[in-house]
Amino acid sequence: MITREPRYQLPARGPAGHLGRHMLALVGNSGRAVIMLGEAIWCLRYVFTRRSRQAIVTQMYVGGIKSLGVITVVAAFTGMILALQTGLEMRRFGQEVYIGAAVMVSMLREMGPFMTGLILAASVGAAIAAQMGTMTVSEEIAALEVMSINPVRFLVMPRLVALAVMTPLLSFYSCILGVIGGGVVGLTQLGVPWGAYVDNATRFVENKDLYVGMLKAFLFGILIVTIACHQGFSATQGAVGVGNATRRTVIVCFLSILICGYIVTRVFYV
Amino acid sequence: MIRMEGVRKWLGGKLVLDGIDLEIRRGETLVIVGPSGTGKSVTLRHMVRLMTPDDGRVWIENEVVSEAHGTALERLRRRFGVLFQSGALLEWLTVGENVALRLREEGRLTEAEIERRVMEKLDLVGLGPDCNKFPSEISGGMRKRAALARAIVHQPEIILYDEPTSGLDPVSSRTIDALIKTMNRELGVTSVVVTHDLHSALSIGNRIAMLFNGHIVAMAGPDDFIRSEQPVVRQFLEAQFITRKGAWEH
Ligand SMILES: Nc1ncnc2c1ncn2[C@@H]1O[C@H](COP(=O)(O)OP(=O)(O)O)[C@@H](O)[C@H]1O
Ligand SMILES: [Mg+2]
């Protein structure tokens, strides 16, 4: 049951009491978010019905394709910055050709998924939270429930599938653009020929880097949708509540993307 | 048909409903009146289990809706149509698609049959020509009527109306009142109407219940209700310029 009833607690006493409340709230909210995610995964059995397919395609467009512009700019500049920073250092040792490997590996393993995740969290995640929050406070979620239309199947599942597919694709796209951006900087600022750059970039990279990066992006997509929908559905008190839910979504998404990124790196590279 | 037994509910640290006992008979229109913030919407929400009582039970005939889950709850909810206070139409669907939504999601009827039913209900509420507009393009009164069409598209036995006339001009309000009466007379549905508009309460209700401070403080037919001697009721009546003498005709 999505329509959450407010949980009222007596006011906390003292700093320890406040800390305790926050910890309890954190654990409780995480638990509820995971339960909602589980429900959404269970709803994947409807993924091939015609109406779900339409909803998923719409969400892929809204959540993915519309973010292409900003991701293009961010990814290209990330690659350029990486190339310039490492290139300037390496030039002191005459090793500037190694910017190829540096840019490629860091984009694939970390920067591509990370930048994509942050951008999607701030744009698509915030938009989802605001929409779900508005629907919650204006009783639209309650109306869906009364009509026996499960909001998790109707609203969460299509967004989950869309971002789980689009985030890795966008992340891959941002890697490519980052590498191109790095190459351009290498060519124009550091005097690294294009051929040497590409050769260096592809020599040191492994398939594993690609797979782990894609896995990260996939996890980020799921995190964003889960957090945004959960926050939206818990919104209370009209417009103020929607604003709070949106703000919390962006913060919690950023934190969990960082933490999740670290954990995945730790698991696969140590 | 619907029975609430000793329903108590705490919300935000406040006892909003303090032992509500209420019985709604088949085919009648029960109006619940009361000042804002006394828990009228909360009472309605208990009937479709959007809220669970902290204490007490809600019965639909001989089933306990306040403890129902899963398919049993779905089956019980199917018997209801609910008109929410804000209309609660989905903004990205047109009026027609909103009304058709539940039928399409259920997937039991053919598309032609769905179209036919949707147009029938939209014509009933006078929105046939506006079927392709989006909720943001129509007025508040039209949105309420569209929401009403959506609430009745699956031919429910019981309709819950949460403030169907609030925020509407008097003419639209009387149109909605007339629709509620039509629904009752011609389709034989049971209705529960929450309102603080006494004019509509007196004209549509078979019985009127007044909710105050978490209790049902008065429950009577319209004629007895306006003659009530209880101070709370008197105050509420006189605030809307309804006096004992000018009995309301309906
Ligand atoms: N989700 C909620 N969280 C906290 N308090 C609530 C909630 N819903 C209702 N209340 C409180 O319950 C009381 C009754 O609300 P409601 O039933 O909406 O009043 P009304 O009679 O105007 O429909 C109000 O004081 C409101 O503050
Ligand atoms: Mg209300």
PDB file of N, CA and C in Angstrom, chain A residues 131-163:
ATOM      1  N   GLN A 131       7.128  14.999  -9.644  1.00  0.00           N
ATOM      2  CA  GLN A 131       5.863  14.516 -10.214  1.00  0.00           C
ATOM      3  C   GLN A 131       5.146  13.577  -9.248  1.00  0.00           C
ATOM      4  N   MET A 132       5.903  12.606  -8.696  1.00  0.00           N
ATOM      5  CA  MET A 132       5.266  11.659  -7.770  1.00  0.00           C
ATOM      6  C   MET A 132       4.762  12.389  -6.524  1.00  0.00           C
ATOM      7  N   GLY A 133       5.545  13.371  -6.064  1.00  0.00           N
ATOM      8  CA  GLY A 133       5.138  14.123  -4.881  1.00  0.00           C
ATOM      9  C   GLY A 133       3.847  14.891  -5.141  1.00  0.00           C
ATOM     10  N   THR A 134       3.788  15.552  -6.281  1.00  0.00           N
ATOM     11  CA  THR A 134       2.572  16.294  -6.612  1.00  0.00           C
ATOM     12  C   THR A 134       1.382  15.356  -6.720  1.00  0.00           C
ATOM     13  N   MET A 135       1.608  14.206  -7.347  1.00  0.00           N
ATOM     14  CA  MET A 135       0.503  13.246  -7.476  1.00  0.00           C
ATOM     15  C   MET A 135       0.074  12.731  -6.116  1.00  0.00           C
ATOM     16  N   THR A 136       1.025  12.588  -5.206  1.00  0.00           N
ATOM     17  CA  THR A 136       0.659  12.095  -3.878  1.00  0.00           C
ATOM     18  C   THR A 136      -0.167  13.126  -3.123  1.00  0.00           C
ATOM     19  N   VAL A 137       0.307  14.390  -3.103  1.00  0.00           N
ATOM     20  CA  VAL A 137      -0.409  15.369  -2.298  1.00  0.00           C
ATOM     21  C   VAL A 137      -1.724  15.786  -2.949  1.00  0.00           C
ATOM     22  N   SER A 138      -1.873  15.582  -4.269  1.00  0.00           N
ATOM     23  CA  SER A 138      -3.159  15.946  -4.870  1.00  0.00           C
ATOM     24  C   SER A 138      -4.070  14.719  -5.003  1.00  0.00           C
ATOM     25  N   GLU A 139      -3.788  13.687  -4.243  1.00  0.00           N
ATOM     26  CA  GLU A 139      -4.637  12.499  -4.119  1.00  0.00           C
ATOM     27  C   GLU A 139      -4.698  11.634  -5.381  1.00  0.00           C
ATOM     28  N   GLU A 140      -3.825  11.936  -6.382  1.00  0.00           N
ATOM     29  CA  GLU A 140      -3.891  11.124  -7.601  1.00  0.00           C
ATOM     30  C   GLU A 140      -3.424   9.701  -7.339  1.00  0.00           C
ATOM     31  N   ILE A 141      -2.449   9.544  -6.459  1.00  0.00           N
ATOM     32  CA  ILE A 141      -1.984   8.190  -6.129  1.00  0.00           C
ATOM     33  C   ILE A 141      -3.106   7.432  -5.423  1.00  0.00           C
ATOM     34  N   ALA A 142      -3.786   8.137  -4.496  1.00  0.00           N
ATOM     35  CA  ALA A 142      -4.911   7.500  -3.812  1.00  0.00           C
ATOM     36  C   ALA A 142      -5.980   7.104  -4.820  1.00  0.00           C
ATOM     37  N   ALA A 143      -6.216   7.973  -5.806  1.00  0.00           N
ATOM     38  CA  ALA A 143      -7.226   7.658  -6.818  1.00  0.00           C
ATOM     39  C   ALA A 143      -6.830   6.407  -7.605  1.00  0.00           C
ATOM     40  N   LEU A 144      -5.558   6.294  -7.946  1.00  0.00           N
ATOM     41  CA  LEU A 144      -5.099   5.093  -8.653  1.00  0.00           C
ATOM     42  C   LEU A 144      -5.330   3.859  -7.799  1.00  0.00           C
ATOM     43  N   GLU A 145      -4.999   3.969  -6.518  1.00  0.00           N
ATOM     44  CA  GLU A 145      -5.169   2.812  -5.632  1.00  0.00           C
ATOM     45  C   GLU A 145      -6.620   2.388  -5.559  1.00  0.00           C
ATOM     46  N   VAL A 146      -7.504   3.382  -5.440  1.00  0.00           N
ATOM     47  CA  VAL A 146      -8.920   3.036  -5.331  1.00  0.00           C
ATOM     48  C   VAL A 146      -9.409   2.378  -6.620  1.00  0.00           C
ATOM     49  N   MET A 147      -8.794   2.769  -7.752  1.00  0.00           N
ATOM     50  CA  MET A 147      -9.181   2.136  -9.014  1.00  0.00           C
ATOM     51  C   MET A 147      -8.463   0.802  -9.214  1.00  0.00           C
ATOM     52  N   SER A 148      -7.791   0.330  -8.161  1.00  0.00           N
ATOM     53  CA  SER A 148      -7.033  -0.921  -8.245  1.00  0.00           C
ATOM     54  C   SER A 148      -5.980  -0.894  -9.345  1.00  0.00           C
ATOM     55  N   ILE A 149      -5.445   0.277  -9.615  1.00  0.00           N
ATOM     56  CA  ILE A 149      -4.294   0.371 -10.512  1.00  0.00           C
ATOM     57  C   ILE A 149      -3.088   0.550  -9.603  1.00  0.00           C
ATOM     58  N   ASN A 150      -2.249  -0.467  -9.562  1.00  0.00           N
ATOM     59  CA  ASN A 150      -1.114  -0.420  -8.652  1.00  0.00           C
ATOM     60  C   ASN A 150      -0.145   0.678  -9.082  1.00  0.00           C
ATOM     61  N   PRO A 151       0.076   1.699  -8.242  1.00  0.00           N
ATOM     62  CA  PRO A 151       0.959   2.792  -8.652  1.00  0.00           C
ATOM     63  C   PRO A 151       2.379   2.315  -8.934  1.00  0.00           C
ATOM     64  N   VAL A 152       2.801   1.249  -8.266  1.00  0.00           N
ATOM     65  CA  VAL A 152       4.158   0.765  -8.519  1.00  0.00           C
ATOM     66  C   VAL A 152       4.259   0.206  -9.934  1.00  0.00           C
ATOM     67  N   ARG A 153       3.241  -0.545 -10.339  1.00  0.00           N
ATOM     68  CA  ARG A 153       3.278  -1.077 -11.701  1.00  0.00           C
ATOM     69  C   ARG A 153       3.067   0.033 -12.728  1.00  0.00           C
ATOM     70  N   PHE A 154       2.150   0.931 -12.428  1.00  0.00           N
ATOM     71  CA  PHE A 154       1.740   1.941 -13.400  1.00  0.00           C
ATOM     72  C   PHE A 154       2.784   3.043 -13.537  1.00  0.00           C
ATOM     73  N   LEU A 155       3.448   3.421 -12.428  1.00  0.00           N
ATOM     74  CA  LEU A 155       4.346   4.582 -12.466  1.00  0.00           C
ATOM     75  C   LEU A 155       5.810   4.213 -12.251  1.00  0.00           C
ATOM     76  N   VAL A 156       6.082   3.335 -11.272  1.00  0.00           N
ATOM     77  CA  VAL A 156       7.478   3.080 -10.921  1.00  0.00           C
ATOM     78  C   VAL A 156       8.142   2.160 -11.934  1.00  0.00           C
ATOM     79  N   MET A 157       7.461   1.059 -12.262  1.00  0.00           N
ATOM     80  CA  MET A 157       8.090   0.041 -13.095  1.00  0.00           C
ATOM     81  C   MET A 157       8.569   0.605 -14.447  1.00  0.00           C
ATOM     82  N   PRO A 158       7.741   1.366 -15.183  1.00  0.00           N
ATOM     83  CA  PRO A 158       8.236   1.891 -16.471  1.00  0.00           C
ATOM     84  C   PRO A 158       9.459   2.791 -16.304  1.00  0.00           C
ATOM     85  N   ARG A 159       9.464   3.593 -15.241  1.00  0.00           N
ATOM     86  CA  ARG A 159      10.609   4.481 -15.026  1.00  0.00           C
ATOM     87  C   ARG A 159      11.845   3.675 -14.663  1.00  0.00           C
ATOM     88  N   LEU A 160      11.634   2.632 -13.878  1.00  0.00           N
ATOM     89  CA  LEU A 160      12.758   1.788 -13.479  1.00  0.00           C
ATOM     90  C   LEU A 160      13.399   1.138 -14.697  1.00  0.00           C
ATOM     91  N   VAL A 161      12.565   0.538 -15.545  1.00  0.00           N
ATOM     92  CA  VAL A 161      13.107  -0.126 -16.728  1.00  0.00           C
ATOM     93  C   VAL A 161      13.794   0.897 -17.627  1.00  0.00           C
ATOM     94  N   ALA A 162      13.140   2.032 -17.808  1.00  0.00           N
ATOM     95  CA  ALA A 162      13.696   3.039 -18.714  1.00  0.00           C
ATOM     96  C   ALA A 162      15.073   3.488 -18.253  1.00  0.00           C
ATOM     97  N   LEU A 163      15.207   3.823 -16.976  1.00  0.00           N
ATOM     98  CA  LEU A 163      16.518   4.315 -16.528  1.00  0.00           C
ATOM     99  C   LEU A 163      17.540   3.190 -16.413  1.00  0.00           C
TER     100      LEU A 163
END
